[in-house]
PDB file of C-alpha atoms in Angstrom:
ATOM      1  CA  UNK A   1     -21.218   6.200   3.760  1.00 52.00           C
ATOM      2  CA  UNK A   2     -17.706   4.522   4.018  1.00 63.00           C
ATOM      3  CA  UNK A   3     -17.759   1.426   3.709  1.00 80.00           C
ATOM      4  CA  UNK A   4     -16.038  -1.382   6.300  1.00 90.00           C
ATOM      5  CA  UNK A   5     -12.726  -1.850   4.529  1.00 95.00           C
ATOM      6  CA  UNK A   6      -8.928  -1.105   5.779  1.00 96.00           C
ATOM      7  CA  UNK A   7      -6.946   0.501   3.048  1.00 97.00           C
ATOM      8  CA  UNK A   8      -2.975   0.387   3.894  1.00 97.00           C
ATOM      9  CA  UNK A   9      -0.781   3.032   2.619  1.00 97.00           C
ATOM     10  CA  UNK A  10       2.379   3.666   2.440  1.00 95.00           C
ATOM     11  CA  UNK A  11       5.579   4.025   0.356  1.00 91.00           C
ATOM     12  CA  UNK A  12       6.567   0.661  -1.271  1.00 84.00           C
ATOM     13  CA  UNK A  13       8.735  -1.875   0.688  1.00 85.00           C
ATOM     14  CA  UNK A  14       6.988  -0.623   4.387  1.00 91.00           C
ATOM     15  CA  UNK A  15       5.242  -3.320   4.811  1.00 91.00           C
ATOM     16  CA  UNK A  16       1.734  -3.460   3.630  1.00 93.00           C
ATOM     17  CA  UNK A  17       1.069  -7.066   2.681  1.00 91.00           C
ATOM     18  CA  UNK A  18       2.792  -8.432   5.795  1.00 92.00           C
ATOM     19  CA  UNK A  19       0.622  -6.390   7.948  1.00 96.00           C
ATOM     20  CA  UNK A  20      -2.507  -6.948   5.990  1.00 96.00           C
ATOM     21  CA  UNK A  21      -2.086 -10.774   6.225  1.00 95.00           C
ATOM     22  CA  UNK A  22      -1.226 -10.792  10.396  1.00 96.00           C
ATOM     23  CA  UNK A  23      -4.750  -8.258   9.978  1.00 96.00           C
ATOM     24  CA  UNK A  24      -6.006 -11.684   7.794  1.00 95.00           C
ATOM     25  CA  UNK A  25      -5.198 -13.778  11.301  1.00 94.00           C
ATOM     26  CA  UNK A  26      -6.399 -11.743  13.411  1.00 94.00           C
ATOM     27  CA  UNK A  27      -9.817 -10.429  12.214  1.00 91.00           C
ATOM     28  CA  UNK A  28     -12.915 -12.010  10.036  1.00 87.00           C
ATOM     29  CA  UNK A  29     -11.683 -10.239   7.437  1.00 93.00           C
ATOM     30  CA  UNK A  30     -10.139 -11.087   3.757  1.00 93.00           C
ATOM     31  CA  UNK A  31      -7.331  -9.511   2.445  1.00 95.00           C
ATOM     32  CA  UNK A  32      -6.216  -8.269  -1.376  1.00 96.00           C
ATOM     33  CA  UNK A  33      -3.729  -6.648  -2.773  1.00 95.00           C
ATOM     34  CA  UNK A  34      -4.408  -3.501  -5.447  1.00 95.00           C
ATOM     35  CA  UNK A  35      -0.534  -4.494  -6.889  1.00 92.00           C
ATOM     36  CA  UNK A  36      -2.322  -8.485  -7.295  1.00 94.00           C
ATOM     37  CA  UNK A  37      -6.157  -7.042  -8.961  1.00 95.00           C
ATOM     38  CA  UNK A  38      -4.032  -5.161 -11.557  1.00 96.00           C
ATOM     39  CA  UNK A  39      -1.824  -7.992 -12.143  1.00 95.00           C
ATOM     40  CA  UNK A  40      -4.527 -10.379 -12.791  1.00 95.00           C
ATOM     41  CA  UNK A  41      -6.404  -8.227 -14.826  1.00 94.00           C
ATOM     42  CA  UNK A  42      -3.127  -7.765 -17.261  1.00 96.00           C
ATOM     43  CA  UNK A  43      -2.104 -11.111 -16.510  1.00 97.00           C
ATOM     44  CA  UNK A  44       1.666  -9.802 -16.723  1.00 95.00           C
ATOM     45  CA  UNK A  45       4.198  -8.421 -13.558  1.00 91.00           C
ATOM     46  CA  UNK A  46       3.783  -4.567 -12.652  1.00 87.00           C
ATOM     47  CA  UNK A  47       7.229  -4.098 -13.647  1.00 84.00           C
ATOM     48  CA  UNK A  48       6.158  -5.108 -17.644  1.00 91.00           C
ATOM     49  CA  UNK A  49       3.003  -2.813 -17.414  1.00 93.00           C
ATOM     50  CA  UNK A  50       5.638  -0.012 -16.392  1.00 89.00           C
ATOM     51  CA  UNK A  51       8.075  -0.844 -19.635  1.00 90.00           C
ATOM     52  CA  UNK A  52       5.797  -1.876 -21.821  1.00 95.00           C
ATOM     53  CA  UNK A  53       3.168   0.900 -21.336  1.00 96.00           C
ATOM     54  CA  UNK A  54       4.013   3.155 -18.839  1.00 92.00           C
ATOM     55  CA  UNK A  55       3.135   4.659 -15.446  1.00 88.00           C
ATOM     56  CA  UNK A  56       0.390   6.836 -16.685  1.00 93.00           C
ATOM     57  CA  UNK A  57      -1.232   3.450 -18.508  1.00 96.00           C
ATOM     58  CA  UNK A  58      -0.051   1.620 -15.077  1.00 94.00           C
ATOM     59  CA  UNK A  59      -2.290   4.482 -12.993  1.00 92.00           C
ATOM     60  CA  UNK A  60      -5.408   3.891 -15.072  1.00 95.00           C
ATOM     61  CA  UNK A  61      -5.395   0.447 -14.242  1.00 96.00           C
ATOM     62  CA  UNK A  62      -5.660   1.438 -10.528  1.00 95.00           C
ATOM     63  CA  UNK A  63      -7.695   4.260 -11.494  1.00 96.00           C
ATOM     64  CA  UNK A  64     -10.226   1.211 -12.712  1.00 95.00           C
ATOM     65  CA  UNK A  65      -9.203  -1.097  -9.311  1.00 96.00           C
ATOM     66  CA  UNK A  66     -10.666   1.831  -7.090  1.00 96.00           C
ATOM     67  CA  UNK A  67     -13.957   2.168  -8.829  1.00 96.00           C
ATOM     68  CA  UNK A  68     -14.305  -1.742  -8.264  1.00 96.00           C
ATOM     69  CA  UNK A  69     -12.922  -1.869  -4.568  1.00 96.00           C
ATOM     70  CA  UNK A  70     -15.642   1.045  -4.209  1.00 95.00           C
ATOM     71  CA  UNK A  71     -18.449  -0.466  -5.676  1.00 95.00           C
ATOM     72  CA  UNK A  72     -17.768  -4.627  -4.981  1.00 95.00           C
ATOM     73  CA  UNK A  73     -15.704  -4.933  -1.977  1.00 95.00           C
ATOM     74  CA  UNK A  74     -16.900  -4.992   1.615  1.00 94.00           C
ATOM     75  CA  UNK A  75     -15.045  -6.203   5.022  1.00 93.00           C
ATOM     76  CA  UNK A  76     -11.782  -6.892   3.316  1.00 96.00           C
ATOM     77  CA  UNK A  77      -8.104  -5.432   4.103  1.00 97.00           C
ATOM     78  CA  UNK A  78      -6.691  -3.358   1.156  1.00 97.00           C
ATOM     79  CA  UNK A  79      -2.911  -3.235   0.736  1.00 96.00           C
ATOM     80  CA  UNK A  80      -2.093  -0.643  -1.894  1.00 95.00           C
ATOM     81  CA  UNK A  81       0.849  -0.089  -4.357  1.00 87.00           C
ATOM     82  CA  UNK A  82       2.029   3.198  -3.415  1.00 82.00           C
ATOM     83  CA  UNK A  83       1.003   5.641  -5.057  1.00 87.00           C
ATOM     84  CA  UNK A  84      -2.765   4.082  -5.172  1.00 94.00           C
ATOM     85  CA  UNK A  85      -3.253   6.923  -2.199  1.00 94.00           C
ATOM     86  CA  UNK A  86      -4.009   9.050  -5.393  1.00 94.00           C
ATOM     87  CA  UNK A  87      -7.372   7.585  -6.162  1.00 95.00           C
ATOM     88  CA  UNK A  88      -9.996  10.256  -6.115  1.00 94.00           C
ATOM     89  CA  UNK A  89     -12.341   7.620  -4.410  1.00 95.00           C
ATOM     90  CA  UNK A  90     -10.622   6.229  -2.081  1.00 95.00           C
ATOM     91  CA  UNK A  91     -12.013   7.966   0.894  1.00 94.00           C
ATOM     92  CA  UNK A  92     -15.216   6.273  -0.097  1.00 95.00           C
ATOM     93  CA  UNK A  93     -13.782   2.715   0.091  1.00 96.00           C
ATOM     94  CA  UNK A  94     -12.647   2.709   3.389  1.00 95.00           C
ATOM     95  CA  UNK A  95     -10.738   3.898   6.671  1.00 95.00           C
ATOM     96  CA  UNK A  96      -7.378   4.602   5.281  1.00 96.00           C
ATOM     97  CA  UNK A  97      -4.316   3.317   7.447  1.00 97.00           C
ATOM     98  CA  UNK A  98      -0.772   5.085   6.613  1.00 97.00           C
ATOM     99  CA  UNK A  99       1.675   2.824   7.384  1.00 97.00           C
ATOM    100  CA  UNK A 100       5.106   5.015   8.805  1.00 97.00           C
ATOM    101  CA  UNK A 101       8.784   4.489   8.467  1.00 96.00           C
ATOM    102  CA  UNK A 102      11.696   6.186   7.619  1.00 95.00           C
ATOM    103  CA  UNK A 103      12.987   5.885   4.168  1.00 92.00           C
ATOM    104  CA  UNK A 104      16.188   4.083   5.798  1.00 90.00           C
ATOM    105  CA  UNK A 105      14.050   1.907   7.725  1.00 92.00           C
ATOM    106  CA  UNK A 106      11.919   0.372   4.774  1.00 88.00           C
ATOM    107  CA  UNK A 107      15.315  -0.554   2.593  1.00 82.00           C
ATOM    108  CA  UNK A 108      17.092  -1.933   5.932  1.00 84.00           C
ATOM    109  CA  UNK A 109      13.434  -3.692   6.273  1.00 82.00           C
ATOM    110  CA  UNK A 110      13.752  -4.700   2.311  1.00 77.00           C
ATOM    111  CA  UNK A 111      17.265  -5.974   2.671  1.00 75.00           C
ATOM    112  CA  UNK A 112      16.412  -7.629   5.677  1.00 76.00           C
ATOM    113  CA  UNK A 113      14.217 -10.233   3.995  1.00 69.00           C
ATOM    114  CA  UNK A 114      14.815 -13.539   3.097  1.00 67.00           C
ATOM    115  CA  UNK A 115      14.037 -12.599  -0.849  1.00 64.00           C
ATOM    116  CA  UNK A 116      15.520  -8.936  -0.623  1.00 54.00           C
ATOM    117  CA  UNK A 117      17.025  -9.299  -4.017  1.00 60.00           C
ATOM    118  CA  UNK A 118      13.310 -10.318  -5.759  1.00 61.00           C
ATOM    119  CA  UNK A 119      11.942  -7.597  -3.452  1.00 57.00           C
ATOM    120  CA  UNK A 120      14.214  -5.410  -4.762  1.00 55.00           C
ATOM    121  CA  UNK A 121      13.749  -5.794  -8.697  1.00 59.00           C
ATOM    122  CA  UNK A 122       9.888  -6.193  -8.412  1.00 60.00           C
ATOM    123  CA  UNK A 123       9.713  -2.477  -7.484  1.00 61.00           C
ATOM    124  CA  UNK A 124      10.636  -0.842 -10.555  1.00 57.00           C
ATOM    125  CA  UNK A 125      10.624   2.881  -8.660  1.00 58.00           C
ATOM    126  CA  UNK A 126      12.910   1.691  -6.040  1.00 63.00           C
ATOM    127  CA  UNK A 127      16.407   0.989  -8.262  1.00 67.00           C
ATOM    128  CA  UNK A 128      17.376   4.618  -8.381  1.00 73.00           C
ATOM    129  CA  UNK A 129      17.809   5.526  -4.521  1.00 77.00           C
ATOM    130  CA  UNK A 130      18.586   9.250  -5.086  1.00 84.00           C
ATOM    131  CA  UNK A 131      15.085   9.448  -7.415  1.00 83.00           C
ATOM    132  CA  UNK A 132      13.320   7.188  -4.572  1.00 84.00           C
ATOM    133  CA  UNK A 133      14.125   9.425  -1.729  1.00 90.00           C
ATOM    134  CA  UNK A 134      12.806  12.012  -3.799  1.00 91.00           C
ATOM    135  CA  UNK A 135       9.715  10.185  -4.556  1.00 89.00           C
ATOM    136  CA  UNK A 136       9.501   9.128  -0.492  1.00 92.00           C
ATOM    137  CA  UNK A 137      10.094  12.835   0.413  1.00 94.00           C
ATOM    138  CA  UNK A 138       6.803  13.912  -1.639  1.00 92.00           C
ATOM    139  CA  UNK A 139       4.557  11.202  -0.492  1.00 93.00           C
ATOM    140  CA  UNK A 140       5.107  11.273   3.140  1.00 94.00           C
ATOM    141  CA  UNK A 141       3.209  14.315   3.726  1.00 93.00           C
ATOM    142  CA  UNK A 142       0.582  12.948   0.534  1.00 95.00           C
ATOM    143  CA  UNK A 143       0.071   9.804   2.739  1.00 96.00           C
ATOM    144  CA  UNK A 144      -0.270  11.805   5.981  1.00 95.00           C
ATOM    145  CA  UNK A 145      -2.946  14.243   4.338  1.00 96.00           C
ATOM    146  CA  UNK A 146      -4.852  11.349   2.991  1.00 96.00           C
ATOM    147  CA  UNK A 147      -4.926   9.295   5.923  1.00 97.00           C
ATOM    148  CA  UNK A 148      -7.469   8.834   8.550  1.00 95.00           C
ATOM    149  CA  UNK A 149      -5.333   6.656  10.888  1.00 95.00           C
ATOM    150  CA  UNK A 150      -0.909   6.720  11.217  1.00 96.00           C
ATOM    151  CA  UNK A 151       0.657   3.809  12.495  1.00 97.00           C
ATOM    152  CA  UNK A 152       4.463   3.869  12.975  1.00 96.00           C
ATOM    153  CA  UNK A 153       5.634   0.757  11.742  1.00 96.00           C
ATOM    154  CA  UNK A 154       9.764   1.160  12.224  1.00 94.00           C
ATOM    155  CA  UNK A 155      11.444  -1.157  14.274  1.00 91.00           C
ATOM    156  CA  UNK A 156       7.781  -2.371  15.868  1.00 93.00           C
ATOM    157  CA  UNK A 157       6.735  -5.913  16.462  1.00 93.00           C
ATOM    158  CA  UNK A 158       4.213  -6.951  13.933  1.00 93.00           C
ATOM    159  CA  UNK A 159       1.742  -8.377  16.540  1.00 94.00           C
ATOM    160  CA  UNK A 160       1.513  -4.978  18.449  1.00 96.00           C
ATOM    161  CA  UNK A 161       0.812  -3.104  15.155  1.00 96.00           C
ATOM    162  CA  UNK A 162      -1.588  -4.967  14.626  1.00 96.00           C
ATOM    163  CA  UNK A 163      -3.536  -4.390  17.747  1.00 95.00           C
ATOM    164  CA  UNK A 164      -2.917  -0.848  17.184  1.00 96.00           C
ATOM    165  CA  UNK A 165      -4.630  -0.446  14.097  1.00 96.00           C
ATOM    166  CA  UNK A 166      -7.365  -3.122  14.828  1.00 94.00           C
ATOM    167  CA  UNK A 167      -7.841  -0.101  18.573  1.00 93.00           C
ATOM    168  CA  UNK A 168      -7.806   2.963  16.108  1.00 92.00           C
ATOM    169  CA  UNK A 169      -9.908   1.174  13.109  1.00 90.00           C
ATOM    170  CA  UNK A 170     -12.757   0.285  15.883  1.00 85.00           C
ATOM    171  CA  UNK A 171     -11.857   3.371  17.537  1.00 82.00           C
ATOM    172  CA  UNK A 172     -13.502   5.826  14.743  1.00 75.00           C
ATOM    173  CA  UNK A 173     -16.275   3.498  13.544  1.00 66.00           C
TER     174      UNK A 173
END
């Protein structure tokens, strides 16, 4: 049975935490972040798990974060590094949101913030453009297989996308 959790995907920089935490304010719900679980659990950045030992080490750790959303976590918003779409499980934790923008509309939205340049260099995938269009170009129609719900998030008020999905999530329960 799936369980009564929100699970945001989307390529990095779209928008995930912000929308989970306007979800926070307007539901009863809690919010977490699967970027945050695997941070605590290595107590060190994302970007040192990626140096130090690698993205296949670095998609274990989620591997291990999606068994324990699955099992422990109920009524809660899940934003999602992006490529936690991947999980084998992760129909079974909840109704999967794909958050949708154009690849020029997330680094406009990225540059657009007041700490672009931290936003930046926390996102290790993101400093070569050419590569990260490349990576974008693949998991757009990854994220739109593995999705249950697609909310366009480009150029939208945050308020309204958040009625949206809070519609469509009560929509198919």
């Amino acid at each position: 049975m799936k369980k009564n959790n929100i699970i945001l995907i989307g390529f990095m920089g779209v928008g995930k935490g912000t929308v989970a935490r306007a979800l926070v304010k307007a539901s009863n719900m809690y919010a977490i972040d699967t970027d945050d679980l695997i941070e605590s659990l290595e107590n060190r950045a994302i970007k040192k798990i990626f140096a130090t030992d690698g993205e296949a080490y670095f998609r274990n750790l989620e591997k291990k974060s999606a068994l324990w959303l699955e099992n422990s976590v109920e009524n809660t918003i899940i934003s999602t590094g992006g490529g936690f779409y991947k999980q084998e499980n992760i129909q079974n934790i909840g109704t999967i949101i794909y958050l949708k923008s154009s690849f020029e509309g997330i680094l406009k939205r990225i540059k657009k913030a007041p700490n672009a340049k931290n936003k930046l260099k926390k996102r290790p995938l993101l400093q070569n453009k050419k590569e990260a269009l490349k990576l974008y170009n693949t998991r757009v129609l990854e994220y739109e297989r593995v999705a249950n719900i697609v909310v366009d998030v480009e150029n939208r008020d945050l308020e309204l996308i958040v009625k949206e999905i809070l519609g469509k999530v009560n929509e198919n329960n």
